[in-house]
């Protein structure tokens, strides 16, 4: 979607390029592969083990290479194989052993390519920023020896990749990401379609194994309460990081004036001279952000943001850094 100021005001560019030469509206396999070196500076290893933050817990499952962490009272959903029978018998209350795997864990990338992601007024499309974030996380996973899986979705096509290890897995993921039809054919997309995210989250729940590290990369629009409940359920047994994509225009209207707004199919007129309209607009974005911030805290997830005009690597580094990783 593009916007420009209506004449006679001075014309503004459709998309202001702040990307330093990055194609703002599409991605290529070469550009995804080129992020491998930059991924070395991404502190994904520190994010692999859940921090002892409010609402957080370590996933209670066993396996080779698991390191004992602690014993706590049983919680609904705990694996019965992790029961500590001695402590349970001694106290008369069911207790569970918690383990952590410091060597590797599945990393899953959930990448949103629905119609609202193909929007920008500054920098690059949200979809481009999301793809670059996903590529950086994928390379970081590979460099640390983790298994990589993904679910890439739009309104009309889902691509599901089971976790695999190695550069081949990362390259296959990036090829599927770059070749997804959402980049070239958005005529089938329905902007208000809520079923796509619900279906994609349902499939992600089936793919995710307890103890996975899941990255949800999206603008989190058109996600209803049922879809949100899928996220909360997954957070009970997995670490979830949410990468919240947005364009500056979604947060704040442009300077007072009259603008033409186009999504390549229709053009609308936007009047930003009314301060009440501007304030209502700001409040709507703030409410959207606050909804997901509150959900992340209640479910023990972590929420970080990335603007279309930001350097994606720096946004991820700052996000991991602010969580104490």
PDB file of C-alpha atoms in Angstrom:
ATOM      1  CA  UNK A   1       0.000   0.000   0.000  1.00  0.00           C
ATOM      2  CA  UNK A   2       1.291   3.443  -0.901  1.00  0.00           C
ATOM      3  CA  UNK A   3       0.321   6.945   0.133  1.00  0.00           C
ATOM      4  CA  UNK A   4       1.014  10.404  -1.215  1.00  0.00           C
ATOM      5  CA  UNK A   5      -0.066  13.925  -0.358  1.00  0.00           C
ATOM      6  CA  UNK A   6      -2.889  15.283  -2.503  1.00  0.00           C
ATOM      7  CA  UNK A   7      -2.022  18.306  -4.664  1.00  0.00           C
ATOM      8  CA  UNK A   8      -1.610  21.249  -4.393  1.00  0.00           C
ATOM      9  CA  UNK A   9       0.544  20.241  -1.423  1.00  0.00           C
ATOM     10  CA  UNK A  10       4.079  19.114  -2.387  1.00  0.00           C
ATOM     11  CA  UNK A  11       4.134  15.501  -3.526  1.00  0.00           C
ATOM     12  CA  UNK A  12       5.737  12.929  -1.247  1.00  0.00           C
ATOM     13  CA  UNK A  13       7.355   9.682  -2.444  1.00  0.00           C
ATOM     14  CA  UNK A  14       5.311   6.482  -2.260  1.00  0.00           C
ATOM     15  CA  UNK A  15       7.962   4.731  -0.166  1.00  0.00           C
ATOM     16  CA  UNK A  16      10.791   6.670   1.451  1.00  0.00           C
ATOM     17  CA  UNK A  17      13.955   4.577   1.107  1.00  0.00           C
ATOM     18  CA  UNK A  18      15.826   4.387   4.417  1.00  0.00           C
ATOM     19  CA  UNK A  19      17.165   0.885   3.816  1.00  0.00           C
ATOM     20  CA  UNK A  20      20.602   1.663   2.430  1.00  0.00           C
ATOM     21  CA  UNK A  21      20.070   0.004  -0.922  1.00  0.00           C
ATOM     22  CA  UNK A  22      17.872  -2.936   0.157  1.00  0.00           C
ATOM     23  CA  UNK A  23      14.994  -3.619  -2.253  1.00  0.00           C
ATOM     24  CA  UNK A  24      12.034  -2.264  -0.257  1.00  0.00           C
ATOM     25  CA  UNK A  25       9.268  -4.293  -1.910  1.00  0.00           C
ATOM     26  CA  UNK A  26      10.654  -7.774  -2.602  1.00  0.00           C
ATOM     27  CA  UNK A  27      13.275 -10.279  -1.477  1.00  0.00           C
ATOM     28  CA  UNK A  28      15.712 -12.496  -3.345  1.00  0.00           C
ATOM     29  CA  UNK A  29      17.454 -15.714  -2.412  1.00  0.00           C
ATOM     30  CA  UNK A  30      20.814 -13.973  -2.790  1.00  0.00           C
ATOM     31  CA  UNK A  31      19.821 -11.288  -0.276  1.00  0.00           C
ATOM     32  CA  UNK A  32      18.666 -13.945   2.192  1.00  0.00           C
ATOM     33  CA  UNK A  33      21.898 -15.929   1.822  1.00  0.00           C
ATOM     34  CA  UNK A  34      23.865 -12.700   2.213  1.00  0.00           C
ATOM     35  CA  UNK A  35      22.597 -12.326   5.787  1.00  0.00           C
ATOM     36  CA  UNK A  36      24.511 -15.379   7.010  1.00  0.00           C
ATOM     37  CA  UNK A  37      27.548 -13.421   8.173  1.00  0.00           C
ATOM     38  CA  UNK A  38      25.425 -10.800   9.958  1.00  0.00           C
ATOM     39  CA  UNK A  39      23.595 -13.567  11.829  1.00  0.00           C
ATOM     40  CA  UNK A  40      26.804 -14.366  13.718  1.00  0.00           C
ATOM     41  CA  UNK A  41      26.211 -11.249  15.809  1.00  0.00           C
ATOM     42  CA  UNK A  42      22.670 -12.274  16.738  1.00  0.00           C
ATOM     43  CA  UNK A  43      22.606 -13.561  20.356  1.00  0.00           C
ATOM     44  CA  UNK A  44      20.128 -16.359  19.682  1.00  0.00           C
ATOM     45  CA  UNK A  45      22.034 -18.772  21.928  1.00  0.00           C
ATOM     46  CA  UNK A  46      21.146 -16.717  24.977  1.00  0.00           C
ATOM     47  CA  UNK A  47      17.484 -16.805  23.989  1.00  0.00           C
ATOM     48  CA  UNK A  48      17.427 -20.601  23.742  1.00  0.00           C
ATOM     49  CA  UNK A  49      16.921 -21.134  27.447  1.00  0.00           C
ATOM     50  CA  UNK A  50      13.946 -19.375  28.941  1.00  0.00           C
ATOM     51  CA  UNK A  51      14.900 -16.579  31.309  1.00  0.00           C
ATOM     52  CA  UNK A  52      13.455 -16.669  34.822  1.00  0.00           C
ATOM     53  CA  UNK A  53      11.108 -13.841  33.984  1.00  0.00           C
ATOM     54  CA  UNK A  54       7.608 -13.364  35.333  1.00  0.00           C
ATOM     55  CA  UNK A  55       5.361 -16.135  34.119  1.00  0.00           C
ATOM     56  CA  UNK A  56       8.247 -18.122  32.646  1.00  0.00           C
ATOM     57  CA  UNK A  57       9.168 -21.734  33.207  1.00  0.00           C
ATOM     58  CA  UNK A  58      11.437 -24.348  31.733  1.00  0.00           C
ATOM     59  CA  UNK A  59       9.824 -26.982  29.571  1.00  0.00           C
ATOM     60  CA  UNK A  60       9.373 -30.233  31.567  1.00  0.00           C
ATOM     61  CA  UNK A  61      10.508 -32.898  29.122  1.00  0.00           C
ATOM     62  CA  UNK A  62      13.298 -35.475  29.040  1.00  0.00           C
ATOM     63  CA  UNK A  63      15.700 -36.508  26.355  1.00  0.00           C
ATOM     64  CA  UNK A  64      19.346 -37.136  25.642  1.00  0.00           C
ATOM     65  CA  UNK A  65      21.555 -34.293  26.710  1.00  0.00           C
ATOM     66  CA  UNK A  66      18.982 -32.915  29.132  1.00  0.00           C
ATOM     67  CA  UNK A  67      20.358 -31.180  32.203  1.00  0.00           C
ATOM     68  CA  UNK A  68      18.444 -31.285  35.497  1.00  0.00           C
ATOM     69  CA  UNK A  69      17.364 -27.830  36.618  1.00  0.00           C
ATOM     70  CA  UNK A  70      14.940 -27.978  39.547  1.00  0.00           C
ATOM     71  CA  UNK A  71      11.896 -29.633  41.130  1.00  0.00           C
ATOM     72  CA  UNK A  72       8.590 -27.806  41.493  1.00  0.00           C
ATOM     73  CA  UNK A  73       4.947 -28.585  42.208  1.00  0.00           C
ATOM     74  CA  UNK A  74       3.095 -30.307  39.380  1.00  0.00           C
ATOM     75  CA  UNK A  75       1.282 -28.011  36.953  1.00  0.00           C
ATOM     76  CA  UNK A  76      -1.465 -29.078  34.525  1.00  0.00           C
ATOM     77  CA  UNK A  77       0.111 -30.166  31.254  1.00  0.00           C
ATOM     78  CA  UNK A  78       3.384 -31.425  32.774  1.00  0.00           C
ATOM     79  CA  UNK A  79       4.749 -34.640  31.280  1.00  0.00           C
ATOM     80  CA  UNK A  80       4.076 -37.539  33.680  1.00  0.00           C
ATOM     81  CA  UNK A  81       7.451 -39.018  32.686  1.00  0.00           C
ATOM     82  CA  UNK A  82       9.091 -36.106  34.514  1.00  0.00           C
ATOM     83  CA  UNK A  83       7.407 -36.801  37.859  1.00  0.00           C
ATOM     84  CA  UNK A  84       9.756 -36.831  40.847  1.00  0.00           C
ATOM     85  CA  UNK A  85       8.217 -39.769  42.683  1.00  0.00           C
ATOM     86  CA  UNK A  86      10.537 -39.532  45.699  1.00  0.00           C
ATOM     87  CA  UNK A  87       9.663 -35.900  46.422  1.00  0.00           C
ATOM     88  CA  UNK A  88       6.000 -36.627  45.683  1.00  0.00           C
ATOM     89  CA  UNK A  89       5.986 -39.499  48.209  1.00  0.00           C
ATOM     90  CA  UNK A  90       7.851 -37.472  50.825  1.00  0.00           C
ATOM     91  CA  UNK A  91       5.635 -34.386  50.606  1.00  0.00           C
ATOM     92  CA  UNK A  92       2.343 -35.972  49.651  1.00  0.00           C
ATOM     93  CA  UNK A  93       2.034 -33.504  46.778  1.00  0.00           C
ATOM     94  CA  UNK A  94       2.880 -34.215  43.102  1.00  0.00           C
ATOM     95  CA  UNK A  95       6.182 -32.695  41.987  1.00  0.00           C
ATOM     96  CA  UNK A  96       7.814 -32.450  38.563  1.00  0.00           C
ATOM     97  CA  UNK A  97      11.473 -32.420  37.555  1.00  0.00           C
ATOM     98  CA  UNK A  98      12.454 -29.659  35.164  1.00  0.00           C
ATOM     99  CA  UNK A  99      15.200 -30.157  32.591  1.00  0.00           C
ATOM    100  CA  UNK A 100      16.879 -27.931  30.084  1.00  0.00           C
ATOM    101  CA  UNK A 101      18.734 -28.786  26.898  1.00  0.00           C
ATOM    102  CA  UNK A 102      21.761 -26.548  26.415  1.00  0.00           C
ATOM    103  CA  UNK A 103      22.911 -28.207  23.206  1.00  0.00           C
ATOM    104  CA  UNK A 104      20.035 -27.773  20.793  1.00  0.00           C
ATOM    105  CA  UNK A 105      16.301 -27.371  20.544  1.00  0.00           C
ATOM    106  CA  UNK A 106      13.926 -27.000  17.602  1.00  0.00           C
ATOM    107  CA  UNK A 107      13.523 -23.433  16.390  1.00  0.00           C
ATOM    108  CA  UNK A 108      10.315 -22.637  14.508  1.00  0.00           C
ATOM    109  CA  UNK A 109       9.676 -19.516  12.436  1.00  0.00           C
ATOM    110  CA  UNK A 110       6.068 -18.434  11.824  1.00  0.00           C
ATOM    111  CA  UNK A 111       6.179 -15.860   9.013  1.00  0.00           C
ATOM    112  CA  UNK A 112       3.139 -13.768   8.092  1.00  0.00           C
ATOM    113  CA  UNK A 113       2.799 -12.858   4.388  1.00  0.00           C
ATOM    114  CA  UNK A 114      -0.829 -11.733   4.445  1.00  0.00           C
ATOM    115  CA  UNK A 115      -1.898  -8.636   2.522  1.00  0.00           C
ATOM    116  CA  UNK A 116      -1.408  -6.079   5.357  1.00  0.00           C
ATOM    117  CA  UNK A 117       2.271  -7.060   5.509  1.00  0.00           C
ATOM    118  CA  UNK A 118       2.820  -5.635   2.014  1.00  0.00           C
ATOM    119  CA  UNK A 119       2.751  -2.059   3.204  1.00  0.00           C
ATOM    120  CA  UNK A 120       5.308   0.651   3.881  1.00  0.00           C
ATOM    121  CA  UNK A 121       5.673   4.395   3.707  1.00  0.00           C
ATOM    122  CA  UNK A 122       9.250   4.405   4.966  1.00  0.00           C
ATOM    123  CA  UNK A 123      11.988   1.825   4.581  1.00  0.00           C
ATOM    124  CA  UNK A 124      10.723  -1.509   3.322  1.00  0.00           C
ATOM    125  CA  UNK A 125       7.486  -3.466   3.243  1.00  0.00           C
ATOM    126  CA  UNK A 126       6.666  -5.133   6.536  1.00  0.00           C
ATOM    127  CA  UNK A 127       6.857  -8.414   4.598  1.00  0.00           C
ATOM    128  CA  UNK A 128      10.425  -7.639   3.501  1.00  0.00           C
ATOM    129  CA  UNK A 129      11.465  -6.775   7.054  1.00  0.00           C
ATOM    130  CA  UNK A 130       9.791  -9.964   8.290  1.00  0.00           C
ATOM    131  CA  UNK A 131      11.617 -12.052   5.688  1.00  0.00           C
ATOM    132  CA  UNK A 132      14.965 -10.534   6.632  1.00  0.00           C
ATOM    133  CA  UNK A 133      14.296 -11.121  10.325  1.00  0.00           C
ATOM    134  CA  UNK A 134      13.373 -14.727   9.570  1.00  0.00           C
ATOM    135  CA  UNK A 135      16.528 -15.242   7.497  1.00  0.00           C
ATOM    136  CA  UNK A 136      18.734 -13.847  10.270  1.00  0.00           C
ATOM    137  CA  UNK A 137      17.102 -16.127  12.833  1.00  0.00           C
ATOM    138  CA  UNK A 138      17.378 -19.101  10.485  1.00  0.00           C
ATOM    139  CA  UNK A 139      21.096 -18.579   9.926  1.00  0.00           C
ATOM    140  CA  UNK A 140      21.672 -18.071  13.640  1.00  0.00           C
ATOM    141  CA  UNK A 141      19.925 -21.377  14.336  1.00  0.00           C
ATOM    142  CA  UNK A 142      22.068 -23.175  11.762  1.00  0.00           C
ATOM    143  CA  UNK A 143      25.316 -21.639  13.017  1.00  0.00           C
ATOM    144  CA  UNK A 144      24.506 -22.921  16.505  1.00  0.00           C
ATOM    145  CA  UNK A 145      23.582 -26.421  15.356  1.00  0.00           C
ATOM    146  CA  UNK A 146      19.849 -26.178  16.047  1.00  0.00           C
ATOM    147  CA  UNK A 147      17.079 -27.762  14.035  1.00  0.00           C
ATOM    148  CA  UNK A 148      15.071 -25.287  11.964  1.00  0.00           C
ATOM    149  CA  UNK A 149      11.411 -25.525  11.022  1.00  0.00           C
ATOM    150  CA  UNK A 150       8.958 -22.973   9.663  1.00  0.00           C
ATOM    151  CA  UNK A 151       5.436 -22.132   8.683  1.00  0.00           C
ATOM    152  CA  UNK A 152       5.056 -19.467   5.991  1.00  0.00           C
ATOM    153  CA  UNK A 153       1.512 -18.368   5.267  1.00  0.00           C
ATOM    154  CA  UNK A 154      -0.712 -15.953   3.393  1.00  0.00           C
ATOM    155  CA  UNK A 155      -4.475 -15.838   2.928  1.00  0.00           C
ATOM    156  CA  UNK A 156      -4.387 -18.633   0.367  1.00  0.00           C
ATOM    157  CA  UNK A 157      -1.162 -20.629   0.732  1.00  0.00           C
ATOM    158  CA  UNK A 158       0.618 -22.237   3.681  1.00  0.00           C
ATOM    159  CA  UNK A 159       4.081 -23.781   3.517  1.00  0.00           C
ATOM    160  CA  UNK A 160       5.016 -26.063   6.401  1.00  0.00           C
ATOM    161  CA  UNK A 161       8.610 -27.176   6.971  1.00  0.00           C
ATOM    162  CA  UNK A 162       9.407 -29.758   9.626  1.00  0.00           C
ATOM    163  CA  UNK A 163      12.489 -29.075  11.775  1.00  0.00           C
ATOM    164  CA  UNK A 164      15.742 -30.164  10.139  1.00  0.00           C
ATOM    165  CA  UNK A 165      19.368 -29.428  10.918  1.00  0.00           C
ATOM    166  CA  UNK A 166      22.027 -27.811   8.744  1.00  0.00           C
ATOM    167  CA  UNK A 167      22.490 -25.234   6.012  1.00  0.00           C
ATOM    168  CA  UNK A 168      20.318 -27.269   3.661  1.00  0.00           C
ATOM    169  CA  UNK A 169      17.343 -26.685   5.953  1.00  0.00           C
ATOM    170  CA  UNK A 170      17.993 -22.928   6.025  1.00  0.00           C
ATOM    171  CA  UNK A 171      18.396 -22.707   2.259  1.00  0.00           C
ATOM    172  CA  UNK A 172      15.219 -24.718   1.687  1.00  0.00           C
ATOM    173  CA  UNK A 173      13.326 -22.416   4.041  1.00  0.00           C
ATOM    174  CA  UNK A 174      14.624 -19.283   2.313  1.00  0.00           C
ATOM    175  CA  UNK A 175      13.790 -20.681  -1.122  1.00  0.00           C
ATOM    176  CA  UNK A 176      10.224 -21.365   0.009  1.00  0.00           C
ATOM    177  CA  UNK A 177      10.028 -17.898   1.553  1.00  0.00           C
ATOM    178  CA  UNK A 178      11.293 -16.101  -1.556  1.00  0.00           C
ATOM    179  CA  UNK A 179       9.143 -18.147  -3.954  1.00  0.00           C
ATOM    180  CA  UNK A 180       5.915 -17.845  -1.974  1.00  0.00           C
ATOM    181  CA  UNK A 181       3.192 -16.586  -4.361  1.00  0.00           C
ATOM    182  CA  UNK A 182       2.215 -13.777  -1.975  1.00  0.00           C
ATOM    183  CA  UNK A 183       5.126 -11.744  -3.376  1.00  0.00           C
ATOM    184  CA  UNK A 184       3.782 -11.751  -6.930  1.00  0.00           C
ATOM    185  CA  UNK A 185       0.037 -12.440  -6.724  1.00  0.00           C
ATOM    186  CA  UNK A 186      -1.978 -10.569  -4.143  1.00  0.00           C
ATOM    187  CA  UNK A 187      -5.199 -10.561  -6.150  1.00  0.00           C
ATOM    188  CA  UNK A 188      -6.474 -13.550  -4.146  1.00  0.00           C
ATOM    189  CA  UNK A 189      -5.759 -11.909  -0.801  1.00  0.00           C
ATOM    190  CA  UNK A 190      -8.547 -10.676   1.445  1.00  0.00           C
ATOM    191  CA  UNK A 191      -7.262  -8.043   3.855  1.00  0.00           C
ATOM    192  CA  UNK A 192      -9.871  -8.819   6.506  1.00  0.00           C
ATOM    193  CA  UNK A 193      -9.301 -12.578   6.381  1.00  0.00           C
ATOM    194  CA  UNK A 194      -8.931 -13.859   9.950  1.00  0.00           C
ATOM    195  CA  UNK A 195      -9.074 -17.526   9.030  1.00  0.00           C
ATOM    196  CA  UNK A 196      -5.544 -17.581   7.589  1.00  0.00           C
ATOM    197  CA  UNK A 197      -3.850 -16.775  10.895  1.00  0.00           C
ATOM    198  CA  UNK A 198      -6.140 -19.151  12.798  1.00  0.00           C
ATOM    199  CA  UNK A 199      -5.354 -21.993  10.404  1.00  0.00           C
ATOM    200  CA  UNK A 200      -1.626 -21.199  10.435  1.00  0.00           C
ATOM    201  CA  UNK A 201      -1.470 -21.147  14.238  1.00  0.00           C
ATOM    202  CA  UNK A 202      -3.397 -24.415  14.420  1.00  0.00           C
ATOM    203  CA  UNK A 203      -0.860 -26.033  12.125  1.00  0.00           C
ATOM    204  CA  UNK A 204       2.004 -24.538  14.111  1.00  0.00           C
ATOM    205  CA  UNK A 205       0.626 -26.126  17.288  1.00  0.00           C
ATOM    206  CA  UNK A 206       0.739 -29.525  15.595  1.00  0.00           C
ATOM    207  CA  UNK A 207       4.332 -29.028  14.440  1.00  0.00           C
ATOM    208  CA  UNK A 208       5.744 -27.594  17.679  1.00  0.00           C
ATOM    209  CA  UNK A 209       7.156 -30.100  20.149  1.00  0.00           C
ATOM    210  CA  UNK A 210       7.412 -29.226  23.852  1.00  0.00           C
ATOM    211  CA  UNK A 211      10.517 -27.157  24.454  1.00  0.00           C
ATOM    212  CA  UNK A 212      10.645 -25.527  21.020  1.00  0.00           C
ATOM    213  CA  UNK A 213      11.733 -21.929  20.567  1.00  0.00           C
ATOM    214  CA  UNK A 214       9.096 -20.245  18.399  1.00  0.00           C
ATOM    215  CA  UNK A 215       9.356 -16.877  16.682  1.00  0.00           C
ATOM    216  CA  UNK A 216       6.086 -15.298  15.546  1.00  0.00           C
ATOM    217  CA  UNK A 217       6.925 -12.646  12.928  1.00  0.00           C
ATOM    218  CA  UNK A 218       3.895 -10.554  12.032  1.00  0.00           C
ATOM    219  CA  UNK A 219       2.058  -7.261  12.438  1.00  0.00           C
ATOM    220  CA  UNK A 220      -0.486  -9.273  14.479  1.00  0.00           C
ATOM    221  CA  UNK A 221      -3.477  -7.739  12.733  1.00  0.00           C
ATOM    222  CA  UNK A 222      -6.698  -9.660  12.105  1.00  0.00           C
ATOM    223  CA  UNK A 223      -5.892 -12.229  14.790  1.00  0.00           C
ATOM    224  CA  UNK A 224      -9.032 -13.043  16.753  1.00  0.00           C
ATOM    225  CA  UNK A 225      -9.474 -14.420  20.268  1.00  0.00           C
ATOM    226  CA  UNK A 226      -9.487 -18.048  19.094  1.00  0.00           C
ATOM    227  CA  UNK A 227      -6.191 -17.607  17.255  1.00  0.00           C
ATOM    228  CA  UNK A 228      -4.791 -15.780  20.261  1.00  0.00           C
ATOM    229  CA  UNK A 229      -5.727 -18.738  22.465  1.00  0.00           C
ATOM    230  CA  UNK A 230      -3.608 -20.988  20.214  1.00  0.00           C
ATOM    231  CA  UNK A 231      -0.622 -18.773  20.979  1.00  0.00           C
ATOM    232  CA  UNK A 232      -1.296 -18.897  24.715  1.00  0.00           C
ATOM    233  CA  UNK A 233      -1.605 -22.690  24.636  1.00  0.00           C
ATOM    234  CA  UNK A 234       1.710 -23.051  22.806  1.00  0.00           C
ATOM    235  CA  UNK A 235       3.367 -20.733  25.331  1.00  0.00           C
ATOM    236  CA  UNK A 236       2.620 -23.249  28.098  1.00  0.00           C
ATOM    237  CA  UNK A 237       5.150 -25.718  26.696  1.00  0.00           C
ATOM    238  CA  UNK A 238       7.383 -23.609  24.445  1.00  0.00           C
ATOM    239  CA  UNK A 239       9.381 -20.395  24.481  1.00  0.00           C
ATOM    240  CA  UNK A 240       7.699 -17.831  22.232  1.00  0.00           C
ATOM    241  CA  UNK A 241       9.213 -14.590  20.985  1.00  0.00           C
ATOM    242  CA  UNK A 242       6.942 -12.225  19.079  1.00  0.00           C
ATOM    243  CA  UNK A 243       8.516  -9.903  16.497  1.00  0.00           C
ATOM    244  CA  UNK A 244       5.987  -7.104  16.021  1.00  0.00           C
ATOM    245  CA  UNK A 245       6.301  -5.442  12.590  1.00  0.00           C
ATOM    246  CA  UNK A 246       4.905  -1.978  11.937  1.00  0.00           C
ATOM    247  CA  UNK A 247       5.232   1.022   9.655  1.00  0.00           C
ATOM    248  CA  UNK A 248       5.563   4.528  11.168  1.00  0.00           C
ATOM    249  CA  UNK A 249       2.364   5.597   9.400  1.00  0.00           C
ATOM    250  CA  UNK A 250       0.448   2.920  11.316  1.00  0.00           C
ATOM    251  CA  UNK A 251       1.543   4.483  14.583  1.00  0.00           C
ATOM    252  CA  UNK A 252       1.225   8.167  13.682  1.00  0.00           C
ATOM    253  CA  UNK A 253      -0.574   9.953  10.847  1.00  0.00           C
ATOM    254  CA  UNK A 254       1.574  12.117   8.553  1.00  0.00           C
ATOM    255  CA  UNK A 255       1.642  15.916   8.963  1.00  0.00           C
ATOM    256  CA  UNK A 256      -1.685  17.706   8.624  1.00  0.00           C
ATOM    257  CA  UNK A 257      -2.893  17.606   5.033  1.00  0.00           C
ATOM    258  CA  UNK A 258      -4.915  15.639   2.497  1.00  0.00           C
ATOM    259  CA  UNK A 259      -3.380  12.435   1.119  1.00  0.00           C
ATOM    260  CA  UNK A 260      -4.201   9.808  -1.454  1.00  0.00           C
ATOM    261  CA  UNK A 261      -3.883   6.262  -0.101  1.00  0.00           C
ATOM    262  CA  UNK A 262      -3.633   3.363  -2.550  1.00  0.00           C
ATOM    263  CA  UNK A 263      -3.370  -0.423  -2.209  1.00  0.00           C
ATOM    264  CA  UNK A 264      -2.829  -0.908  -5.968  1.00  0.00           C
ATOM    265  CA  UNK A 265      -6.520  -1.765  -6.379  1.00  0.00           C
ATOM    266  CA  UNK A 266      -8.294   1.323  -5.076  1.00  0.00           C
ATOM    267  CA  UNK A 267      -7.430   4.850  -3.964  1.00  0.00           C
ATOM    268  CA  UNK A 268      -8.879   6.672  -0.960  1.00  0.00           C
ATOM    269  CA  UNK A 269      -8.506  10.208   0.355  1.00  0.00           C
ATOM    270  CA  UNK A 270      -7.131  10.722   3.863  1.00  0.00           C
ATOM    271  CA  UNK A 271      -7.598  14.022   5.711  1.00  0.00           C
ATOM    272  CA  UNK A 272      -5.160  14.360   8.618  1.00  0.00           C
ATOM    273  CA  UNK A 273      -5.957  17.946   9.566  1.00  0.00           C
ATOM    274  CA  UNK A 274      -8.408  17.046  12.348  1.00  0.00           C
ATOM    275  CA  UNK A 275      -6.528  16.668  15.655  1.00  0.00           C
ATOM    276  CA  UNK A 276      -9.303  14.467  17.071  1.00  0.00           C
ATOM    277  CA  UNK A 277      -8.829  12.093  14.162  1.00  0.00           C
ATOM    278  CA  UNK A 278      -5.074  12.089  14.739  1.00  0.00           C
ATOM    279  CA  UNK A 279      -5.478  11.304  18.441  1.00  0.00           C
ATOM    280  CA  UNK A 280      -7.998   8.525  17.778  1.00  0.00           C
ATOM    281  CA  UNK A 281      -5.583   7.068  15.245  1.00  0.00           C
ATOM    282  CA  UNK A 282      -2.713   7.076  17.761  1.00  0.00           C
ATOM    283  CA  UNK A 283      -4.889   5.477  20.403  1.00  0.00           C
ATOM    284  CA  UNK A 284      -5.915   2.688  18.044  1.00  0.00           C
ATOM    285  CA  UNK A 285      -2.293   1.716  17.426  1.00  0.00           C
ATOM    286  CA  UNK A 286      -1.415   2.019  21.112  1.00  0.00           C
ATOM    287  CA  UNK A 287      -4.330  -0.275  21.992  1.00  0.00           C
ATOM    288  CA  UNK A 288      -3.156  -2.838  19.425  1.00  0.00           C
ATOM    289  CA  UNK A 289       0.381  -2.805  20.860  1.00  0.00           C
ATOM    290  CA  UNK A 290      -0.866  -2.897  24.444  1.00  0.00           C
ATOM    291  CA  UNK A 291      -3.080  -5.901  23.710  1.00  0.00           C
ATOM    292  CA  UNK A 292      -0.099  -7.971  22.626  1.00  0.00           C
ATOM    293  CA  UNK A 293       2.203  -6.587  25.294  1.00  0.00           C
ATOM    294  CA  UNK A 294      -0.300  -7.648  27.952  1.00  0.00           C
ATOM    295  CA  UNK A 295      -0.812 -11.058  26.345  1.00  0.00           C
ATOM    296  CA  UNK A 296       2.932 -11.655  26.165  1.00  0.00           C
ATOM    297  CA  UNK A 297       3.387 -10.852  29.859  1.00  0.00           C
ATOM    298  CA  UNK A 298       0.448 -13.002  30.968  1.00  0.00           C
ATOM    299  CA  UNK A 299       1.654 -15.986  28.935  1.00  0.00           C
ATOM    300  CA  UNK A 300       5.374 -15.661  29.691  1.00  0.00           C
ATOM    301  CA  UNK A 301       6.268 -14.691  26.128  1.00  0.00           C
ATOM    302  CA  UNK A 302       8.601 -11.946  24.936  1.00  0.00           C
ATOM    303  CA  UNK A 303       7.531  -9.122  22.627  1.00  0.00           C
ATOM    304  CA  UNK A 304       9.940  -7.048  20.557  1.00  0.00           C
ATOM    305  CA  UNK A 305       9.210  -4.516  17.812  1.00  0.00           C
ATOM    306  CA  UNK A 306      10.706  -3.751  14.416  1.00  0.00           C
ATOM    307  CA  UNK A 307       9.777  -0.732  12.312  1.00  0.00           C
ATOM    308  CA  UNK A 308       9.961  -0.832   8.522  1.00  0.00           C
ATOM    309  CA  UNK A 309      12.543   1.967   8.623  1.00  0.00           C
ATOM    310  CA  UNK A 310      14.852   0.202  11.095  1.00  0.00           C
ATOM    311  CA  UNK A 311      17.870  -1.976  10.455  1.00  0.00           C
ATOM    312  CA  UNK A 312      16.347  -5.409  11.098  1.00  0.00           C
ATOM    313  CA  UNK A 313      19.520  -6.879  12.613  1.00  0.00           C
ATOM    314  CA  UNK A 314      19.814  -3.970  15.045  1.00  0.00           C
ATOM    315  CA  UNK A 315      16.139  -4.299  15.995  1.00  0.00           C
ATOM    316  CA  UNK A 316      16.610  -7.993  16.827  1.00  0.00           C
ATOM    317  CA  UNK A 317      19.832  -7.327  18.731  1.00  0.00           C
ATOM    318  CA  UNK A 318      18.115  -4.650  20.770  1.00  0.00           C
ATOM    319  CA  UNK A 319      15.144  -6.937  21.373  1.00  0.00           C
ATOM    320  CA  UNK A 320      17.296  -9.768  22.691  1.00  0.00           C
ATOM    321  CA  UNK A 321      19.363  -7.331  24.717  1.00  0.00           C
ATOM    322  CA  UNK A 322      16.379  -5.740  26.449  1.00  0.00           C
ATOM    323  CA  UNK A 323      15.123  -9.136  27.595  1.00  0.00           C
ATOM    324  CA  UNK A 324      18.333  -9.661  29.519  1.00  0.00           C
ATOM    325  CA  UNK A 325      19.484 -12.354  27.127  1.00  0.00           C
TER     326      UNK A 325
END
